[in-house]
Coordinates of C-alpha atoms in Angstrom, one line a residue:
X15 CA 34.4 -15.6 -7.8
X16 CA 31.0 -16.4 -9.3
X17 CA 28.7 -13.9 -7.2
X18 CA 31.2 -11.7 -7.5
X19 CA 31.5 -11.8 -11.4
X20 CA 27.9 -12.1 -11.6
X21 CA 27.2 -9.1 -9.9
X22 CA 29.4 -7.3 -10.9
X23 CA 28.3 -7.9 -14.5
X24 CA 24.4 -6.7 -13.4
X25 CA 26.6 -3.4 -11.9
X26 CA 28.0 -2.7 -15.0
X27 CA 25.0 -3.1 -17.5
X28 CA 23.2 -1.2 -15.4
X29 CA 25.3 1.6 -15.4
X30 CA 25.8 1.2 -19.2
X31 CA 22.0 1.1 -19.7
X32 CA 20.6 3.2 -16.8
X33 CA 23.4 6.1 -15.8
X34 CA 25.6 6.3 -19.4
X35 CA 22.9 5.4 -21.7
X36 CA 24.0 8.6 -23.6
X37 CA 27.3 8.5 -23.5
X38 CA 29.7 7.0 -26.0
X39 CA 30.7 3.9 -23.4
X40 CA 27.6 2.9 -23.0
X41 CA 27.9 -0.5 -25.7
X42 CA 31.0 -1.1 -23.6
X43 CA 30.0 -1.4 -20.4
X44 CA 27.0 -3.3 -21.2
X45 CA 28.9 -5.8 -23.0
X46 CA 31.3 -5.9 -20.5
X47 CA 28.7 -6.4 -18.0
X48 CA 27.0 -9.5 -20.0
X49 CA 30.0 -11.1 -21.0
X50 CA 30.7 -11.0 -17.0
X51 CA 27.5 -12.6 -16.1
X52 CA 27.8 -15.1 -18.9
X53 CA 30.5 -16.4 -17.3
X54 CA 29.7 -16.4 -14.0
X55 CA 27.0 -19.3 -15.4
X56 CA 29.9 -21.2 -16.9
X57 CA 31.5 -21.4 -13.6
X58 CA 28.7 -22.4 -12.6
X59 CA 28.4 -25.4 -14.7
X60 CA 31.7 -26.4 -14.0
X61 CA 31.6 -26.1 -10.5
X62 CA 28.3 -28.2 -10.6
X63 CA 29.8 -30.9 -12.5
X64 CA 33.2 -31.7 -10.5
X65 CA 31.3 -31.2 -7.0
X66 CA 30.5 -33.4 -4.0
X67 CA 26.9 -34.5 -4.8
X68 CA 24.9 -32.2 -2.2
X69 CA 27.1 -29.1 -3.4
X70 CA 26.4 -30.2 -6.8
X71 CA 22.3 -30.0 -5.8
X72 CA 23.4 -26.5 -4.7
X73 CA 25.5 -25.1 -7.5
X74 CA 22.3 -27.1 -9.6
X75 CA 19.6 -24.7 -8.0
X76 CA 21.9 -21.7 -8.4
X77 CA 22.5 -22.0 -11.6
X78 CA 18.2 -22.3 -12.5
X79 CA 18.5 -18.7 -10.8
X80 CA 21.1 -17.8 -13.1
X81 CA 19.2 -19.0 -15.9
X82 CA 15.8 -16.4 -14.2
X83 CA 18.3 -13.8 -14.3
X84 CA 19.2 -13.8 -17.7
X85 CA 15.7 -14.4 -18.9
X86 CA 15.0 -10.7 -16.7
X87 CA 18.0 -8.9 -19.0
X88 CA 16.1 -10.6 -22.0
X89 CA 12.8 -9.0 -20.8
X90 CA 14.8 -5.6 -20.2
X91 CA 15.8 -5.6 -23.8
X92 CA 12.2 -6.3 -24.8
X93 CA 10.6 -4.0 -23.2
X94 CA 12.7 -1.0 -24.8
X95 CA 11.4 -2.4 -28.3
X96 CA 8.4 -0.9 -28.4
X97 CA 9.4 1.4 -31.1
X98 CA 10.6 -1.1 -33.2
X99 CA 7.5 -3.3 -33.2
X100 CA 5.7 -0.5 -34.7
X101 CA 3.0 0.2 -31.0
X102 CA 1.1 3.1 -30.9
X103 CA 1.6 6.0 -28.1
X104 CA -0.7 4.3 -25.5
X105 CA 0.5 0.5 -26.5
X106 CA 4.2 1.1 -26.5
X107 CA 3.2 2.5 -22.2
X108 CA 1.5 -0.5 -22.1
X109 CA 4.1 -2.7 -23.1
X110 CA 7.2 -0.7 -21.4
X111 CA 6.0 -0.6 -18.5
X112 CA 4.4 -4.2 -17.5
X113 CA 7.8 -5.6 -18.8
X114 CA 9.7 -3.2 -16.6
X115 CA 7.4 -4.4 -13.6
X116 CA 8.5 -8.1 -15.0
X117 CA 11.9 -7.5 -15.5
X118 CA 12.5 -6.1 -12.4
X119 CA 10.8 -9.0 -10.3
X120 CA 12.6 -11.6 -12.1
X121 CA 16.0 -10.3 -11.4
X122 CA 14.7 -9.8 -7.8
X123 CA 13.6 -13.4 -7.5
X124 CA 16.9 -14.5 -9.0
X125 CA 19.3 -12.2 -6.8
X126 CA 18.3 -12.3 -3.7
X127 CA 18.3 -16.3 -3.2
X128 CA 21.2 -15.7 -5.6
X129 CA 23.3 -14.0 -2.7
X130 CA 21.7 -16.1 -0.1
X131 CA 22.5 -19.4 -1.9
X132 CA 26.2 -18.8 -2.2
X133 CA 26.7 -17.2 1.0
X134 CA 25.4 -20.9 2.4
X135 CA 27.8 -22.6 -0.2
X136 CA 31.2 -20.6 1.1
X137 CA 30.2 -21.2 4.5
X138 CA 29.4 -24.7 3.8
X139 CA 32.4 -25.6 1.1
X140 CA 32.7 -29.1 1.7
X141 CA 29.6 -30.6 2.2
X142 CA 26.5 -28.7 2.3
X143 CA 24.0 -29.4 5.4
X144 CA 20.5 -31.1 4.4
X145 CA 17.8 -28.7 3.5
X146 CA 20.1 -25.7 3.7
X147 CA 20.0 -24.9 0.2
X148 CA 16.5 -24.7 0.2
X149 CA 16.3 -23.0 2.9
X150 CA 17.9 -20.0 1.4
X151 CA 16.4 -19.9 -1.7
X152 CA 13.0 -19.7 0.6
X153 CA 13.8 -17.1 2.4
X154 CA 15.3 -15.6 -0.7
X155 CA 12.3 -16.1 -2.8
X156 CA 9.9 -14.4 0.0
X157 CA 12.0 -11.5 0.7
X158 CA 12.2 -11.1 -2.7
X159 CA 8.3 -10.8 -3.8
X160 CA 7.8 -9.4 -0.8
X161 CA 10.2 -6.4 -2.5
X162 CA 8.6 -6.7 -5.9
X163 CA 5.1 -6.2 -4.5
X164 CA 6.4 -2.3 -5.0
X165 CA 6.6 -2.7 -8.8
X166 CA 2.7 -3.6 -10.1
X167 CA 1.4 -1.2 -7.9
X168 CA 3.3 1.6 -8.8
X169 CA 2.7 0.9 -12.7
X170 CA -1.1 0.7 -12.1
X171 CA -0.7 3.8 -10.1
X172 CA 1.3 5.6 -12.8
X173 CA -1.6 4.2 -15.6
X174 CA -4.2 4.5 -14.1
X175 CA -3.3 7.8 -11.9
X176 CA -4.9 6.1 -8.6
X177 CA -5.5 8.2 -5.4
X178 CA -6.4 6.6 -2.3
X179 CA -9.4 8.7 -1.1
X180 CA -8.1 9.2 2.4
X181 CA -10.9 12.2 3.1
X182 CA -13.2 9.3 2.7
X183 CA -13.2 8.4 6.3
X184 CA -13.5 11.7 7.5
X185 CA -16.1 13.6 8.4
X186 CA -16.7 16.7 6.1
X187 CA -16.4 20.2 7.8
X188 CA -19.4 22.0 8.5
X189 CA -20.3 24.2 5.5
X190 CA -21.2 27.5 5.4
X191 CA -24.8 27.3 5.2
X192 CA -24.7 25.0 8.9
X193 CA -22.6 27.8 10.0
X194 CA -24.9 30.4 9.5
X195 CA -28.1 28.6 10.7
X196 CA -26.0 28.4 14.0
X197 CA -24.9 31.6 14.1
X198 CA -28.1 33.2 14.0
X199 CA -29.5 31.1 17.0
X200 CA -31.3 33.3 19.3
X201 CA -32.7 30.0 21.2
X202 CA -30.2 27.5 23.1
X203 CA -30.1 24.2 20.8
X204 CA -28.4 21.3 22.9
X205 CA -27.2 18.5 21.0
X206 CA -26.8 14.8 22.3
X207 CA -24.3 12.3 21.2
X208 CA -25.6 9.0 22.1
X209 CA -22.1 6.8 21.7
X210 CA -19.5 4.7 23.8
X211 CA -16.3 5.7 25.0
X212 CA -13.9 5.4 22.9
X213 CA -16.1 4.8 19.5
X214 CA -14.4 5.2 16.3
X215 CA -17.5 7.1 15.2
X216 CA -18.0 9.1 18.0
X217 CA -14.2 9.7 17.3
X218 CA -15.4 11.8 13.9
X219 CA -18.0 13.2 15.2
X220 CA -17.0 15.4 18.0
X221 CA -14.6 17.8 15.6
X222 CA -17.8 18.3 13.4
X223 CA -19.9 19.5 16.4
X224 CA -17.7 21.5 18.2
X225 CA -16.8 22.9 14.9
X226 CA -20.6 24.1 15.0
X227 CA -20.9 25.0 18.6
X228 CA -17.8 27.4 18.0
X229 CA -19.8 29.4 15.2
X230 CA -22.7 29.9 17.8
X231 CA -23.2 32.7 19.7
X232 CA -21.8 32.1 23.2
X233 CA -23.9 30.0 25.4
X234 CA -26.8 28.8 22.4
X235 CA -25.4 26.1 21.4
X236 CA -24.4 23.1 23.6
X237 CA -22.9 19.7 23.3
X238 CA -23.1 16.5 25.2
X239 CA -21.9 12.8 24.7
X240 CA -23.3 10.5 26.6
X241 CA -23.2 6.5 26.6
X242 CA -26.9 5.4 26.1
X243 CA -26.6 2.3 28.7
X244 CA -25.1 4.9 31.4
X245 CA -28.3 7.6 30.9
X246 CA -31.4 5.8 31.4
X247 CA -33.1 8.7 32.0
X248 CA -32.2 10.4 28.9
X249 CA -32.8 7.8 27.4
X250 CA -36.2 7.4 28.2
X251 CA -37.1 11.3 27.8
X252 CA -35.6 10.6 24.5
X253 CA -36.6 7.4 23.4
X254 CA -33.1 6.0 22.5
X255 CA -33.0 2.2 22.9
X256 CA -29.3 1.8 22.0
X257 CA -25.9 4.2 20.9
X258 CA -25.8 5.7 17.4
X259 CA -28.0 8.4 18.0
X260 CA -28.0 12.2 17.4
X261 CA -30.8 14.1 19.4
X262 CA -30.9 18.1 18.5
X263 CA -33.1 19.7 21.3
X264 CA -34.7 23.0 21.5
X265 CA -37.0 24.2 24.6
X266 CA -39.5 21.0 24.0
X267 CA -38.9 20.0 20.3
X268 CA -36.4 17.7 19.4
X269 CA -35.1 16.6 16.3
X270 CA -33.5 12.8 16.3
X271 CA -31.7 11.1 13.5
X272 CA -29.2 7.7 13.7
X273 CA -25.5 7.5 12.4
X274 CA -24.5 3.8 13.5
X275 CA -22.1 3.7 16.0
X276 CA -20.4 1.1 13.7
X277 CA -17.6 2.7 11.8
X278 CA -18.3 0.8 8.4
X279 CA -22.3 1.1 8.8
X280 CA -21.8 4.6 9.3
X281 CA -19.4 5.8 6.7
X282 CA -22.4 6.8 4.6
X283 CA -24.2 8.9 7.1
X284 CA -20.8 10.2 7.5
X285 CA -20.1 11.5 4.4
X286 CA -23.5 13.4 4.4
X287 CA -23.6 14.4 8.1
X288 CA -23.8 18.4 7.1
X289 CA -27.0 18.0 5.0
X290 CA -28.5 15.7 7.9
X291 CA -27.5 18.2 10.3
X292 CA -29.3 21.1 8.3

Protein backbone atom coordinates (compact mmCIF):
# COMPACT_ATOMS: atom_id res chain seq x y z
CA UNK A 1 0.00 0.00 0.00
CA UNK A 2 2.73 2.54 0.97
CA UNK A 3 4.82 2.54 -2.44
CA UNK A 4 1.85 2.45 -4.05
CA UNK A 5 0.21 5.58 -2.33
CA UNK A 6 3.45 7.26 -2.39
CA UNK A 7 3.90 7.03 -5.93
CA UNK A 8 1.03 7.43 -6.85
CA UNK A 9 0.86 10.77 -5.02
CA UNK A 10 4.38 11.95 -6.99
CA UNK A 11 2.10 10.76 -10.37
CA UNK A 12 -0.53 13.02 -9.58
CA UNK A 13 1.32 16.24 -8.51
CA UNK A 14 3.15 15.95 -11.33
CA UNK A 15 0.54 15.84 -13.59
CA UNK A 16 -1.18 18.72 -11.67
CA UNK A 17 2.06 20.78 -11.86
CA UNK A 18 3.77 19.65 -15.10
CA UNK A 19 0.78 18.43 -17.80
CA UNK A 20 -2.47 20.58 -16.22
CA UNK A 21 -0.71 23.42 -14.78
CA UNK A 22 -3.25 25.51 -16.83
CA UNK A 23 -6.15 23.93 -16.39
CA UNK A 24 -8.77 24.46 -13.68
CA UNK A 25 -7.81 20.88 -11.80
CA UNK A 26 -4.67 21.66 -11.49
CA UNK A 27 -4.93 22.66 -7.27
CA UNK A 28 -6.80 19.36 -7.20
CA UNK A 29 -4.65 17.03 -8.31
CA UNK A 30 -1.73 18.47 -6.63
CA UNK A 31 -3.40 18.34 -3.40
CA UNK A 32 -4.59 15.08 -4.08
CA UNK A 33 -1.20 14.03 -4.85
CA UNK A 34 0.47 15.53 -1.45
CA UNK A 35 -2.09 14.47 0.72
CA UNK A 36 -1.32 10.84 -0.90
CA UNK A 37 2.29 11.04 -0.24
CA UNK A 38 1.74 12.46 3.26
CA UNK A 39 0.26 9.53 4.11
CA UNK A 40 2.13 7.11 2.64
CA UNK A 41 4.85 8.52 5.51
CA UNK A 42 2.29 7.94 8.22
CA UNK A 43 2.07 4.38 7.27
CA UNK A 44 5.20 4.48 7.47
CA UNK A 45 5.53 5.46 10.94
CA UNK A 46 3.23 3.02 11.97
CA UNK A 47 4.50 0.29 10.30
CA UNK A 48 7.94 1.16 11.85
CA UNK A 49 6.65 1.23 15.27
CA UNK A 50 4.58 -2.20 15.55
CA UNK A 51 7.45 -4.19 13.42
CA UNK A 52 9.88 -7.05 14.18
CA UNK A 53 13.07 -5.10 15.08
CA UNK A 54 15.13 -5.64 11.70
CA UNK A 55 11.90 -4.65 9.58
CA UNK A 56 11.59 -1.83 11.92
CA UNK A 57 15.53 -0.85 10.82
CA UNK A 58 14.01 -1.06 7.32
CA UNK A 59 10.67 0.71 7.46
CA UNK A 60 13.35 3.28 9.68
CA UNK A 61 15.62 3.89 6.55
CA UNK A 62 12.59 4.15 4.34
CA UNK A 63 11.00 6.53 5.96
CA UNK A 64 14.53 9.06 6.00
CA UNK A 65 13.90 8.62 2.13
CA UNK A 66 10.51 9.73 2.60
CA UNK A 67 11.52 12.55 4.59
CA UNK A 68 14.48 13.40 1.05
CA UNK A 69 11.44 13.17 -0.95
CA UNK A 70 9.42 15.68 0.56
CA UNK A 71 12.22 18.03 1.16
CA UNK A 72 12.64 17.72 -3.18
CA UNK A 73 8.61 18.87 -3.55
CA UNK A 74 9.67 21.66 -1.02
CA UNK A 75 12.59 22.62 -3.34
CA UNK A 76 10.12 22.30 -6.42
CA UNK A 77 7.87 24.82 -4.87
CA UNK A 78 10.89 27.09 -4.19
CA UNK A 79 12.32 27.21 -7.15
CA UNK A 80 9.04 28.54 -8.94
CA UNK A 81 9.28 31.61 -6.51
CA UNK A 82 11.49 33.44 -8.14
CA UNK A 83 8.94 36.00 -9.01
CA UNK A 84 7.89 36.47 -5.83
CA UNK A 85 11.22 37.14 -4.16
CA UNK A 86 11.47 40.12 -6.31
CA UNK A 87 15.06 38.46 -8.73
CA UNK A 88 15.95 40.08 -11.66
CA UNK A 89 15.69 38.45 -15.30
CA UNK A 90 19.16 36.72 -15.10
CA UNK A 91 18.84 35.85 -11.15
CA UNK A 92 15.39 34.38 -11.22
CA UNK A 93 17.38 31.68 -14.34
CA UNK A 94 19.81 31.42 -11.89
CA UNK A 95 17.77 30.36 -9.14
CA UNK A 96 15.08 28.22 -11.29
CA UNK A 97 17.11 26.35 -12.73
CA UNK A 98 19.95 25.08 -10.07
CA UNK A 99 16.81 24.24 -7.77
CA UNK A 100 15.27 22.32 -10.65
CA UNK A 101 18.73 20.37 -11.06
CA UNK A 102 18.32 19.93 -6.98
CA UNK A 103 14.92 19.05 -6.93
CA UNK A 104 15.13 16.59 -9.38
CA UNK A 105 18.23 14.73 -7.78
CA UNK A 106 16.66 14.61 -4.51
CA UNK A 107 13.53 12.92 -5.52
CA UNK A 108 15.91 10.63 -7.58
CA UNK A 109 18.00 9.66 -4.59
CA UNK A 110 14.86 9.14 -2.64
CA UNK A 111 12.89 6.98 -5.25
CA UNK A 112 14.88 4.74 -6.61
CA UNK A 113 16.22 3.08 -3.17
CA UNK A 114 12.58 3.97 -2.34
CA UNK A 115 11.33 1.18 -4.87
CA UNK A 116 14.24 -0.96 -4.18
CA UNK A 117 13.79 -0.83 -0.36
CA UNK A 118 10.25 -2.05 -0.34
CA UNK A 119 10.51 -4.47 -2.99
CA UNK A 120 13.22 -6.18 -0.39
CA UNK A 121 10.66 -5.60 2.51
CA UNK A 122 7.49 -7.60 0.58
CA UNK A 123 9.78 -10.21 -0.37
CA UNK A 124 11.27 -10.33 3.00
CA UNK A 125 7.87 -9.73 5.26
CA UNK A 126 8.78 -11.44 8.21
CA UNK A 127 12.16 -10.89 8.96
CA UNK A 128 14.38 -9.01 6.91
CA UNK A 129 17.92 -10.75 6.00
CA UNK A 130 21.15 -8.87 7.46
CA UNK A 131 22.56 -6.16 5.37
CA UNK A 132 19.78 -6.39 2.83
CA UNK A 133 18.30 -3.18 3.47
CA UNK A 134 21.35 -1.60 2.93
CA UNK A 135 22.11 -3.27 0.25
CA UNK A 136 19.26 -1.75 -1.65
CA UNK A 137 19.48 1.57 -0.73
CA UNK A 138 23.20 1.20 -2.18
CA UNK A 139 22.45 0.17 -5.26
CA UNK A 140 19.63 2.55 -5.17
CA UNK A 141 21.57 5.50 -4.20
CA UNK A 142 24.33 4.76 -7.20
CA UNK A 143 21.87 4.14 -9.77
CA UNK A 144 20.41 7.02 -8.81
CA UNK A 145 23.34 9.77 -9.13
CA UNK A 146 24.42 7.94 -11.64
CA UNK A 147 20.85 9.20 -13.41
CA UNK A 148 21.12 12.66 -11.96
CA UNK A 149 24.60 13.25 -13.34
CA UNK A 150 22.20 14.27 -16.52
CA UNK A 151 20.76 17.32 -14.64
CA UNK A 152 23.99 19.81 -13.78
CA UNK A 153 25.31 19.28 -16.98
CA UNK A 154 22.46 20.06 -18.97
CA UNK A 155 21.76 23.40 -16.76
CA UNK A 156 25.46 24.53 -17.32
CA UNK A 157 24.98 23.66 -20.88
CA UNK A 158 21.67 25.60 -21.15
CA UNK A 159 23.60 28.77 -19.10
CA UNK A 160 26.41 28.73 -20.30
CA UNK A 161 25.47 27.54 -24.12
CA UNK A 162 28.61 24.99 -24.05
CA UNK A 163 29.67 23.27 -27.36
CA UNK A 164 32.09 20.54 -27.20
CA UNK A 165 34.59 21.47 -30.00
CA UNK A 166 34.59 18.14 -31.70
CA UNK A 167 36.45 19.74 -35.03
CA UNK A 168 39.19 20.15 -32.51
CA UNK A 169 40.71 16.86 -33.11
CA UNK A 170 40.54 17.05 -36.71
CA UNK A 171 42.66 18.05 -39.08
CA UNK A 172 41.47 21.22 -41.05
CA UNK A 173 40.79 20.76 -44.84
CA UNK A 174 43.29 22.07 -47.14
CA UNK A 175 42.34 25.68 -48.04
CA UNK A 176 42.13 27.17 -51.10
CA UNK A 177 45.38 28.89 -51.22
CA UNK A 178 47.28 25.01 -50.67
CA UNK A 179 45.03 24.07 -53.39
CA UNK A 180 46.12 26.31 -55.86
CA UNK A 181 49.93 26.17 -55.09
CA UNK A 182 49.31 22.37 -55.94
CA UNK A 183 47.43 22.83 -58.77
CA UNK A 184 49.81 24.84 -60.50
CA UNK A 185 52.78 22.30 -60.07
CA UNK A 186 54.61 21.83 -63.14
CA UNK A 187 57.42 19.79 -61.17
CA UNK A 188 56.61 16.37 -59.34
CA UNK A 189 56.61 17.18 -55.35
CA UNK A 190 56.73 13.74 -53.39
CA UNK A 191 55.74 13.97 -49.93
CA UNK A 192 56.91 11.49 -47.10
CA UNK A 193 54.92 10.54 -44.06
CA UNK A 194 57.36 9.34 -41.55
CA UNK A 195 54.71 7.40 -39.03
CA UNK A 196 53.75 3.86 -37.60
CA UNK A 197 51.10 1.75 -38.60
CA UNK A 198 48.25 2.35 -37.21
CA UNK A 199 49.13 5.99 -35.53
CA UNK A 200 46.35 7.98 -34.40
CA UNK A 201 48.18 10.88 -36.07
CA UNK A 202 49.10 9.37 -39.08
CA UNK A 203 45.29 8.53 -38.85
CA UNK A 204 44.55 12.56 -39.58
CA UNK A 205 46.93 13.09 -41.70
CA UNK A 206 46.39 10.98 -44.65
CA UNK A 207 42.74 12.60 -45.58
CA UNK A 208 44.66 16.05 -45.53
CA UNK A 209 47.28 14.87 -48.16
CA UNK A 210 45.39 12.99 -50.35
CA UNK A 211 43.05 15.85 -50.17
CA UNK A 212 46.05 17.80 -51.80
CA UNK A 213 47.44 15.19 -54.16
CA UNK A 214 43.82 15.10 -55.70
CA UNK A 215 43.95 18.99 -56.60
CA UNK A 216 47.31 18.24 -58.44
CA UNK A 217 47.70 17.71 -61.80
CA UNK A 218 47.93 13.95 -62.49
CA UNK A 219 51.18 12.44 -61.74
CA UNK A 220 53.01 15.80 -59.81
CA UNK A 221 52.07 15.21 -56.78
CA UNK A 222 52.85 11.99 -54.83
CA UNK A 223 52.35 10.44 -51.45
CA UNK A 224 54.10 7.99 -49.35
CA UNK A 225 53.90 6.68 -45.65
CA UNK A 226 56.56 5.04 -44.44
CA UNK A 227 57.53 3.65 -40.81
CA UNK A 228 60.93 5.44 -40.10
CA UNK A 229 62.48 2.10 -38.28
CA UNK A 230 61.48 -0.02 -41.54
CA UNK A 231 63.39 2.65 -44.15
CA UNK A 232 66.78 3.06 -43.07
CA UNK A 233 67.67 4.23 -46.21
CA UNK A 234 65.27 6.99 -46.40
CA UNK A 235 66.01 7.75 -43.48
CA UNK A 236 69.45 8.39 -43.83
CA UNK A 237 69.02 10.34 -47.35
CA UNK A 238 66.60 12.23 -45.22
CA UNK A 239 68.00 12.61 -41.91
CA UNK A 240 64.97 11.30 -39.88
CA UNK A 241 66.08 9.82 -36.63
CA UNK A 242 62.58 8.79 -35.48
CA UNK A 243 58.53 8.99 -36.71
CA UNK A 244 56.69 12.32 -36.66
CA UNK A 245 58.20 13.63 -39.64
CA UNK A 246 56.90 15.32 -42.87
CA UNK A 247 59.51 15.49 -45.73
CA UNK A 248 58.24 17.55 -49.03
CA UNK A 249 60.71 16.65 -51.90
CA UNK A 250 61.26 18.28 -55.15
CA UNK A 251 64.11 17.07 -57.68
CA UNK A 252 67.01 17.65 -54.93
CA UNK A 253 65.41 20.24 -52.45
CA UNK A 254 63.51 19.07 -49.67
CA UNK A 255 61.54 20.77 -47.23
CA UNK A 256 61.15 18.89 -43.60
CA UNK A 257 59.03 19.90 -40.76
CA UNK A 258 57.88 17.55 -37.43
CA UNK A 259 54.17 16.95 -36.30
CA UNK A 260 54.70 14.43 -33.27
CA UNK A 261 53.50 11.21 -33.94
CA UNK A 262 51.88 11.55 -30.38
CA UNK A 263 48.24 12.48 -30.74
CA UNK A 264 48.15 14.94 -27.70
CA UNK A 265 51.75 16.52 -28.68
CA UNK A 266 50.53 17.00 -31.99
CA UNK A 267 47.10 18.52 -31.74
CA UNK A 268 48.75 21.90 -32.12
CA UNK A 269 50.62 21.21 -35.27
CA UNK A 270 47.45 19.80 -36.19
CA UNK A 271 45.30 22.57 -36.03
CA UNK A 272 47.75 24.62 -38.11
CA UNK A 273 48.92 21.88 -40.52
CA UNK A 274 47.60 24.10 -43.85
CA UNK A 275 49.86 27.11 -42.97
CA UNK A 276 52.84 24.62 -42.22
CA UNK A 277 52.17 22.97 -45.40
CA UNK A 278 52.20 26.29 -47.42
Amino acid sequence: MIPFAHFGGMILIFAGERLFGDAAFHWPLTGLGAVLVLAATGVRVARMSGAEKSQAGAHKSALALHVVALVALVVYAASNQAEALGLDEEAAKRWSGSLSALWMILWLVSAIPLALLDWMITQHPVQMPIGAAGRAIRAGVGAALGIALVFPLNYLGSQHKTEWDVAYFKVAQPGTSTLAIAGTLSEKVDIYLFYAPGNAVKESLVPYFEAVVAAAPAGMLELHVVDQPMAPDLSEKFKIRNNGNIVFVKGDNEQKFRVDDDFDRAKKDLKKLDSLVQ
